[in-house]
Amino acid sequence: MAAVAPSLPAAASIDRGGTGLQAYARARLAEGDNALGLAVAGYRAALKQDPDRVEIARRSYVQALESGDGALALQSAALLDGSGMLPRDGTLLRVGDALARKDWQEAAGLTDRMTQEGNFSFLTPIVRSWIAIGQGQYALPAIDAKDRFASLGQRYLDEHIAYQALNRRDVAAAVPAIRRALVARGRDGAALRLTFAAQLAGIGAKDEALMLLPADHANFAVGRAAILRGRVKEQPFTPAQGYARLLARLAFDISSDPAGRALGLRLARMATFADPLGAEPHIVAARLLVEQNHAGAAVQEAAKVPAKNWFAPLAQAELIDALAASGDQDSALALARQQASVPDAEPERQVRLGRLLAESGDFDGAAAAFRAAQARYEPDKLPWTLLLFEGSALEQGKRWTEAREVLERAARIAPDEPAILNYLGYAQIERRQNVEAALQLIKKASALKPDDAAIADSLGWAQFVTGNVAAAVPALERAALGAPTDATINEHLGDALWTAGRRYEARYAWSAAAIHAQGDVAARLAAKTEEGLKPEYAAP
């Protein structure tokens, strides 16, 4: 697609004349280049010129959701529905629109349709309870334990029982449900704490709100200050806002599996349509946009959360990742430094800064950031990951003696963690230190995680270095099969194949490595491919 990229900026005229098919073709080209704005403009023009063409409506629907164009998404959904080709998630889109318009009858009918379609039927008890609230009634969401999808619905139940209790200003009913919901969520607990705290403070439950926001967390500083000043005017969630939180949570959960990320992004966008001013849906959408290589759109999405909003620190974390993914390393690093420098900065802020510093080549700064993250933990509760991060930064910064001490400490904390065993073992193999002991570390890592390509590469290379070429080749072949574009793995494989006498295959492996190699590595591979393996060309 790169060859047609120069013609895409001409899309300023994409709405001028031509047939719907021409606009559709231009939109597909823009979509292929991940140009969301140009793509959705093209589909909008194509759909306007040729509203009866189903394939245009289908692509318009997907791109409108990915780009955040709610009007085009609804238009495309209506056309697809009329042809009997609306995707099942399209029903969720239409439910959100009905709730936002307070059309309770339409929302109820669409919820019945969700039940019949099956895919998202586990959500319907919660959606129906929100509709009842919109109608001035209340019915506790009830999930049939005999339903085969009951466990899915249960994941979201307590959160919405709490929201709806707060809607009724029933703090006594809300608090236990809040506690259960926080235990269930875990990974995105900070956002949920802020949401519940704002709701509680808005109805006058100041003490209960403050209990949710520990004083030594920078992410909660703005919210705590507002509560202590008595300046909280948060209103209980409307049905549309409650529904938006349901979709945002579902999007987050589905996207934990790479296969679900496309659907997760669509659901997150639907959440932003249902509650355009809500911070959480925009934060989730920004994260998923980064994961799907739409960094520019993610920057715009994260920036929709105002700087003085309670959720601004969480949105800024997503903004840092989006800026870095978009190539604006300077802005990402500046914001990361700012986030990490405030009082009570959470460990994850230091980790984010450390990773950016490591990517920029400042390994000393990265190690210092990872140590700062460790300072927030008691010695007996220190996560091994932080030691691995620090050890990696020190090792890359050519401070091997210090790195080894840190990595060995990590191995003592987590003696069966493959990532630590592999890193510590491979780092010693590279330096030809303690090679037999290092080989045993890598063998243990491989036994614990046999399908990991990086560990298979370490094992094969360690066997090669210790003279067991016969065992090295199949291990390296397995690694190359798992990571066919990895330059290091292919170079290792080439060296082992050459030594085993399989010289044609060795040159093929080196050529594969050269495709993704740079600098000295590329020069070394070129020399090997031309002259064969010599001692001075051996991989480290």
Coordinates of C-alpha atoms in Angstrom, one line a residue, residues 92 95 99 114 120 122-130 152-153 155-157 159-160 163 185 237 239-253 267 271 281:
L92 CA -25.4 -2.6 21.1
V95 CA -29.3 0.4 22.2
L99 CA -30.9 5.3 25.7
M114 CA -30.0 -8.8 22.1
F120 CA -24.4 -10.3 24.1
F122 CA -25.5 -11.9 29.2
L123 CA -25.7 -8.0 29.3
T124 CA -29.5 -7.8 29.0
P125 CA -30.4 -8.1 32.7
I126 CA -28.2 -5.1 33.5
V127 CA -29.5 -3.1 30.4
R128 CA -33.1 -3.8 31.4
S129 CA -32.5 -2.5 34.9
W130 CA -31.2 0.8 33.5
L152 CA -20.0 -13.4 32.2
G153 CA -22.9 -11.2 33.4
R155 CA -18.5 -9.9 36.2
Y156 CA -20.4 -6.6 35.7
L157 CA -23.3 -7.0 38.1
E159 CA -20.7 -2.4 39.6
H160 CA -24.1 -1.6 38.2
Y163 CA -24.4 2.7 40.3
R185 CA -12.1 -5.5 38.6
F237 CA -25.5 8.2 36.3
P239 CA -29.2 5.1 31.9
A240 CA -27.1 6.1 29.0
Q241 CA -24.1 6.8 31.2
G242 CA -24.5 3.5 33.1
Y243 CA -24.7 1.7 29.7
A244 CA -21.5 3.5 28.6
R245 CA -19.6 2.1 31.6
L246 CA -20.9 -1.4 30.8
L247 CA -19.6 -1.2 27.2
A248 CA -16.3 0.3 28.3
R249 CA -15.7 -2.5 30.8
L250 CA -16.7 -5.1 28.3
A251 CA -14.4 -3.5 25.7
F252 CA -11.5 -3.6 28.2
D253 CA -12.1 -7.2 29.0
L267 CA -17.4 -1.3 21.9
A271 CA -19.4 3.9 25.0
P281 CA -14.8 5.6 27.9

